[in-house]
Amino acid sequence: MAKYKIAWLPGDGIGKDVLDAVRIVLDAIGFDAEYREGRIGWTCWITEGNPLPEETIELVKKCDAIMFGAITSKPPGEAEKELPEHLRGKVKYRSPIVQLRQILDLYVNMRPCKAYPGNPLNYKEGIDIVVFRENTEDLYFGVEVPEWTEELRKCHPDFTRIPVGAAVSFKVITRRGSERIIRAAFEYARKHKRKKVTCVHKANVVRAADGLFRTVFYEIAQEYPDIEADDANVDSFCQWALKDPLKYDVVVAPNLYGDIISDFIGQMVGGLGFAPSANIGDKYALFEPVHGSAPKYAGKYIVNPIAAILSAKLMLEWLGETKLALAIEKAIEETIREAPPEVRTYDWGGPKKEGQTLVLARYIAEKAKKHLENL
Ligand code: NAI
Ligand code: MG
């Protein structure tokens, strides 16, 4: 019997292309796993009116970790139009990945942004920032009122200031939600010998919600006297990160700012083709590249698999397979430093050629295998 059961969810579009590439690498380093493929995404939505079939939820709960590709999402109106006649008006589209994060309580969204030396896409050499984005609260909590009413205006003194008919989205931040993401950031910093954790917020304006997040941040920081703690408003953080990204190390933020700054910093270290992520809870964890399903490239094996391969590396780390993770890390490092243009993908100066995803994956797999032998 294999040591691990891995839920394998390619999803839509290039999700399959990049997960096929991941398998080439995992097989090359002899990762001892049994892969259980699950259905998720747009195809499920347009055939059965549910992008996250019940059987998939059952499946992921039985596995040790989840590897996810990407899904296609569309606004509710458009989603409705693509349903077969008999399902229209009966079901409502909700992103299956957001659902999975909630069902499995994956409250940590970790996005390492590392400038691997020699990548011509690096904004600056030496950037090595790990963003911890809260994954269950804030504006993504989903309490929204499309049209404010007279009735609602009467519920709270401040609510009278909201005009009838206004669209209102609530931002919800709790002490518990803040504590667990902030602690995860500090624990990571300690474990990986990082020097500083920066809290990003907008507490000078969003005083209640962000104020609480910042207060909790400094409370928890006291438990980690060995790690420097500081904070910044999100606007000034962006300014400083652009001016001097090397001054940041681990960064923790509520959901929305975390989303924005991780895309922003991700772009400084190569962009979507290089950006991995981990969604982690106390019991389950799901690993996925940051990019989406890029439908125009679906099935062509043109895109960069590095984001997905680095996500698999995060999975190996989480499972405690440190050696295998290190072999991948070294292989990626070496690949980025010395891969000739003909094995690279188009976003990184290689040819826009079908099959290129797998060419690069095999190149990385060879290197990973070699590094593993020397570890
Ligand atoms: P996207 O990330 O799918 O693609 C945007 C563009 O970035 C692509 O056209 C391509 O030029 C480039 N790109 C993306 N991944 C790449 C890779 N691995 N290598 C090289 N270039 C790459 O974002 P877009 O076009 O906004 O969304 C497409 C679909 O994906 C939408 O339906 C969206 O809702 C969904 N999406 C899903 C996500 C997920 O599964 N977690 C995340 C983001 C978007
Ligand atoms: Mg995003």
XYZ file of C-alpha atoms and ligand atoms in Angstrom:
420
model
C 0.000 0.000 0.000
C 1.229 3.485 -0.822
C 2.285 5.716 2.050
C -0.023 8.588 1.082
C -3.433 9.071 -0.521
C -3.481 12.254 -2.556
C -6.729 13.772 -3.808
C -6.037 14.826 -7.382
C -8.303 17.600 -8.654
C -7.183 18.937 -12.055
C -10.373 20.998 -12.557
C -10.745 23.021 -15.761
C -8.605 24.441 -18.539
C -4.875 24.281 -17.923
C -5.496 22.663 -14.526
C -4.920 19.272 -16.142
C -1.895 20.460 -18.133
C -0.057 21.628 -15.028
C -1.042 18.683 -12.829
C 0.194 16.269 -15.503
C 3.496 18.122 -15.266
C 3.483 17.762 -11.469
C 3.032 14.012 -11.786
C 6.098 13.721 -13.987
C 8.164 15.307 -11.218
C 6.561 13.419 -8.305
C 6.989 10.099 -10.125
C 10.619 10.867 -10.927
C 11.471 11.365 -7.257
C 9.550 8.276 -6.217
C 6.911 9.963 -4.060
C 5.072 7.019 -2.544
C 1.455 7.927 -3.229
C -1.805 6.663 -4.562
C -3.629 9.364 -6.517
C -7.408 9.586 -6.357
C -8.865 11.766 -9.040
C -11.897 13.898 -8.235
C -14.244 15.987 -10.357
C -14.550 19.722 -9.743
C -15.306 22.870 -11.729
C -17.140 24.209 -14.710
C -17.857 20.895 -16.454
C -19.613 19.681 -13.303
C -21.563 22.933 -13.104
C -22.878 22.885 -16.663
C -23.805 19.217 -16.559
C -25.182 18.752 -13.068
C -25.573 22.271 -11.645
C -22.984 21.711 -8.938
C -19.298 22.622 -9.401
C -18.326 20.667 -6.280
C -20.003 17.237 -6.349
C -20.686 15.636 -2.964
C -18.527 12.647 -3.937
C -15.539 15.014 -4.315
C -16.032 16.385 -0.804
C -16.125 12.796 0.499
C -13.004 11.963 -1.486
C -10.865 14.858 -0.268
C -11.776 14.167 3.338
C -10.407 10.641 3.005
C -7.035 11.749 1.624
C -3.830 12.994 3.252
C -3.519 16.073 1.049
C -5.188 17.681 -1.953
C -3.489 18.767 -5.147
C -5.637 21.131 -7.171
C -5.149 22.588 -10.668
C -7.539 25.436 -11.487
C -11.186 26.063 -12.188
C -13.124 28.320 -14.488
C -15.536 30.665 -12.723
C -18.053 33.096 -14.191
C -20.346 35.721 -12.660
C -23.692 34.265 -11.440
C -25.707 35.644 -14.407
C -23.433 34.034 -16.982
C -23.156 30.841 -14.979
C -26.936 30.529 -14.983
C -27.091 30.909 -18.778
C -24.783 27.957 -19.343
C -26.939 25.567 -17.356
C -29.168 23.040 -19.089
C -32.830 24.146 -19.264
C -34.065 21.877 -16.449
C -31.587 23.285 -13.891
C -32.042 27.012 -14.543
C -33.398 28.957 -11.590
C -32.938 25.937 -9.298
C -29.259 26.185 -8.357
C -26.868 29.014 -7.567
C -23.213 29.114 -8.625
C -20.616 29.348 -5.863
C -16.917 28.964 -6.530
C -15.997 25.384 -5.595
C -12.537 26.415 -4.435
C -13.977 29.016 -2.066
C -16.431 26.331 -0.894
C -13.611 23.853 -0.260
C -11.676 26.433 1.740
C -14.744 26.873 3.934
C -15.842 23.243 4.219
C -12.330 22.121 5.166
C -11.654 25.277 7.224
C -8.441 26.024 5.353
C -7.771 29.283 7.143
C -4.186 29.823 6.061
C -3.473 30.877 2.512
C 0.278 30.832 2.210
C 1.950 32.289 -0.849
C 5.741 32.225 -0.988
C 7.153 34.851 -3.378
C 10.780 34.049 -4.008
C 12.993 35.531 -6.706
C 14.954 32.480 -7.811
C 18.354 33.816 -8.887
C 18.785 34.458 -12.563
C 15.129 34.697 -13.533
C 14.986 37.537 -16.059
C 11.448 38.238 -14.844
C 12.644 39.142 -11.340
C 11.960 42.734 -10.380
C 14.924 42.593 -8.052
C 17.245 39.747 -7.055
C 16.941 38.573 -3.457
C 13.205 39.033 -2.928
C 11.991 36.293 -0.598
C 8.652 37.195 0.947
C 6.086 34.739 2.303
C 2.562 36.119 2.431
C 0.090 34.683 4.942
C -3.378 35.635 3.807
C -6.348 34.916 6.067
C -8.611 32.643 4.067
C -12.053 32.518 5.704
C -13.104 35.995 6.877
C -13.008 39.661 5.914
C -14.878 40.739 2.774
C -14.934 37.132 1.549
C -17.118 36.142 4.473
C -20.026 36.735 2.130
C -22.498 38.858 4.089
C -23.769 41.120 1.365
C -26.902 43.177 0.882
C -27.481 44.068 -2.764
C -30.109 46.703 -1.842
C -30.231 48.355 1.562
C -33.759 48.823 2.930
C -35.601 51.199 5.242
C -36.011 48.258 7.642
C -32.267 47.699 7.836
C -31.591 51.391 8.431
C -33.422 51.077 11.748
C -31.235 48.264 13.098
C -28.235 50.289 14.264
C -27.560 54.032 14.709
C -24.790 53.932 12.085
C -27.038 52.121 9.616
C -29.168 55.263 9.196
C -26.242 56.752 7.290
C -26.576 54.089 4.579
C -29.003 55.243 1.867
C -31.845 52.916 0.866
C -30.890 51.036 -2.280
C -27.153 51.076 -1.537
C -25.170 47.890 -2.140
C -23.461 46.876 1.089
C -20.771 44.252 1.670
C -19.781 43.569 5.249
C -16.251 42.968 6.302
C -16.066 40.530 9.205
C -12.935 39.992 11.278
C -12.953 37.973 14.486
C -10.402 37.607 17.247
C -10.216 33.846 16.711
C -9.805 34.219 12.946
C -7.051 36.790 13.440
C -5.273 34.808 16.120
C -4.941 31.651 14.121
C -3.586 33.222 10.928
C -1.200 35.491 12.836
C 0.061 32.599 14.931
C 0.567 30.535 11.777
C 2.726 33.349 10.354
C 4.869 33.576 13.495
C 5.193 29.806 13.783
C 6.349 29.667 10.177
C 8.843 32.477 10.830
C 10.264 30.636 13.811
C 10.463 27.284 12.062
C 12.136 28.716 8.965
C 14.444 31.082 10.847
C 12.845 34.189 9.416
C 13.614 37.482 11.116
C 10.502 39.593 10.823
C 6.722 39.429 10.501
C 4.887 42.449 9.105
C 1.164 42.960 9.609
C -0.562 44.687 6.678
C -3.887 46.449 7.291
C -5.688 49.741 6.901
C -6.398 50.315 10.565
C -6.187 54.076 10.304
C -9.491 54.010 8.368
C -11.075 50.591 8.949
C -10.752 51.015 12.668
C -13.035 48.282 13.995
C -12.096 45.304 11.819
C -8.493 46.101 10.896
C -7.942 47.660 14.298
C -8.769 44.323 15.904
C -6.451 42.485 13.503
C -3.560 44.794 14.367
C -4.231 44.615 18.115
C -4.230 40.818 18.025
C -1.053 40.913 15.934
C 0.910 42.743 18.613
C -0.515 40.549 21.371
C 0.681 37.425 19.619
C 3.994 39.033 18.650
C 4.815 39.118 22.386
C 4.900 35.331 22.406
C 7.695 35.481 19.816
C 10.315 37.855 21.240
C 12.935 36.315 18.928
C 11.113 37.629 15.852
C 10.800 41.286 14.942
C 7.228 42.515 14.471
C 6.068 45.598 12.626
C 3.005 46.785 10.736
C 2.024 48.990 7.813
C -1.067 50.364 6.170
C -1.644 48.500 2.924
C -1.128 51.580 0.747
C 2.191 52.491 2.264
C 3.198 48.806 2.274
C 2.798 48.748 -1.529
C 4.886 51.877 -1.887
C 7.653 50.479 0.286
C 7.534 47.026 -1.238
C 8.056 48.580 -4.647
C 10.881 50.778 -3.416
C 12.665 48.173 -1.331
C 11.138 44.680 -1.408
C 14.150 43.244 0.422
C 13.037 44.814 3.680
C 10.106 42.374 3.930
C 10.234 38.804 5.145
C 6.977 37.200 6.370
C 3.828 39.254 5.841
C 0.412 38.577 7.372
C -2.846 40.209 6.299
C -6.619 39.842 6.307
C -8.116 38.226 3.227
C -8.563 41.106 0.775
C -5.241 42.877 1.330
C -3.536 39.499 1.378
C -5.039 38.693 -2.011
C -3.897 41.955 -3.534
C -0.401 42.116 -2.084
C 0.370 38.495 -2.910
C -0.506 39.063 -6.582
C 1.506 42.269 -6.477
C 4.598 40.684 -4.977
C 4.106 37.525 -7.048
C 4.488 39.652 -10.157
C 7.870 40.871 -8.866
C 9.228 37.307 -8.894
C 8.072 36.047 -12.268
C 4.293 36.311 -12.230
C 1.612 33.651 -12.503
C 3.831 30.996 -14.063
C 5.952 30.921 -10.898
C 3.457 31.550 -8.070
C 2.536 28.597 -5.809
C 0.127 28.537 -2.891
C -0.997 26.388 0.011
C -4.381 26.447 1.732
C -3.897 24.959 5.163
C -6.181 24.136 8.073
C -5.722 22.103 11.227
C -6.759 18.872 9.545
C -6.675 19.314 5.773
C -4.504 21.077 3.250
C -4.917 21.924 -0.416
C -2.108 22.983 -2.737
C -2.633 24.940 -5.952
C -0.883 27.311 -8.310
C -2.165 30.877 -7.920
C -3.129 31.121 -11.593
C -6.545 30.273 -13.002
C -7.658 27.977 -15.812
C -6.389 30.172 -18.711
C -9.007 28.633 -21.084
C -7.309 29.744 -24.278
C -4.358 27.462 -23.551
C -6.367 24.501 -22.211
C -5.029 21.105 -23.223
C -2.228 22.578 -25.314
C 0.524 22.116 -22.724
C 1.917 25.563 -23.442
C 1.889 27.147 -19.980
C 4.494 27.217 -17.267
C 4.209 24.278 -14.831
C 6.605 25.777 -12.237
C 3.811 27.363 -10.156
C 2.116 23.966 -9.853
C 5.382 22.082 -9.232
C 6.295 24.531 -6.455
C 2.817 23.970 -5.004
C 3.557 20.237 -4.932
C 6.790 21.064 -3.127
C 4.736 22.869 -0.467
C 2.585 19.740 -0.190
C 5.654 17.562 0.384
C 6.868 19.949 3.083
C 3.488 19.854 4.772
C 3.493 16.053 4.684
C 6.940 16.061 6.282
C 8.706 14.752 3.155
C 11.498 17.281 3.609
C 14.050 15.531 1.424
C 11.719 15.226 -1.544
C 10.686 18.872 -1.131
C 14.316 19.932 -1.043
C 15.093 17.941 -4.190
C 12.346 19.850 -6.028
C 13.486 23.173 -4.615
C 17.043 22.577 -5.796
C 15.853 21.381 -9.191
C 13.765 24.518 -9.683
C 16.622 26.716 -8.527
C 18.994 25.114 -10.997
C 16.444 25.106 -13.794
C 15.714 28.794 -13.420
C 19.413 29.559 -13.337
C 20.486 27.521 -16.318
C 17.653 26.127 -18.436
C 18.285 27.003 -22.090
C 15.495 28.940 -23.863
C 14.305 25.851 -25.746
C 13.104 24.122 -22.573
C 11.470 27.225 -21.080
C 7.853 28.260 -21.478
C 6.671 31.306 -23.403
C 6.151 33.530 -20.342
C 9.818 33.076 -19.525
C 11.419 33.574 -22.904
C 10.776 30.112 -24.343
C 8.774 29.110 -27.401
C 4.973 29.258 -27.454
C 4.823 25.661 -28.544
C 2.398 22.848 -27.751
C 3.901 20.292 -25.400
C 6.348 22.774 -23.880
C 4.834 22.320 -20.379
C 5.911 18.684 -20.412
C 9.324 19.412 -21.914
C 10.055 21.708 -18.984
C 8.529 19.276 -16.470
C 10.789 16.451 -17.684
C 13.815 18.729 -17.474
C 12.939 19.615 -13.864
C 12.165 15.963 -13.044
C 15.625 14.857 -14.225
C 17.295 17.456 -12.053
C 15.133 16.621 -9.030
C 16.059 12.953 -9.355
C 19.741 13.800 -9.507
C 19.545 16.089 -6.474
C 17.686 13.471 -4.487
C 20.506 10.995 -5.055
C 22.967 13.523 -3.629
C 20.968 14.526 -0.561
P -5.632 33.046 -15.427
O -4.687 32.966 -14.298
O -6.348 31.818 -15.794
O -4.854 33.533 -16.721
C -4.500 34.848 -17.030
C -3.350 34.860 -18.018
O -2.138 34.630 -17.309
C -3.405 33.724 -19.032
O -4.143 34.056 -20.167
C -1.954 33.538 -19.355
O -1.566 34.515 -20.282
C -1.279 33.811 -18.040
N -1.029 32.573 -17.284
C -1.782 31.994 -16.313
N -1.205 30.892 -15.856
C -0.045 30.739 -16.529
C 0.994 29.779 -16.516
N 0.982 28.732 -15.688
N 2.023 29.953 -17.365
C 2.084 30.986 -18.193
N 1.134 31.938 -18.269
C 0.076 31.813 -17.435
O -6.665 34.229 -15.069
P -7.968 34.733 -15.835
O -7.758 34.727 -17.307
O -8.344 35.981 -15.179
O -9.082 33.672 -15.479
C -9.390 32.524 -16.263
C -10.338 31.672 -15.472
O -9.694 31.162 -14.316
C -11.557 32.448 -14.965
O -12.691 31.649 -15.140
C -11.243 32.691 -13.506
O -12.413 32.816 -12.742
C -10.474 31.460 -13.151
N -9.559 31.595 -11.999
C -9.438 30.499 -11.181
C -8.560 30.496 -10.136
C -8.424 29.240 -9.352
O -8.714 28.175 -9.848
N -7.947 29.283 -8.110
C -7.754 31.661 -9.813
C -7.877 32.740 -10.768
C -8.776 32.695 -11.801
Mg -6.088 36.759 -6.636
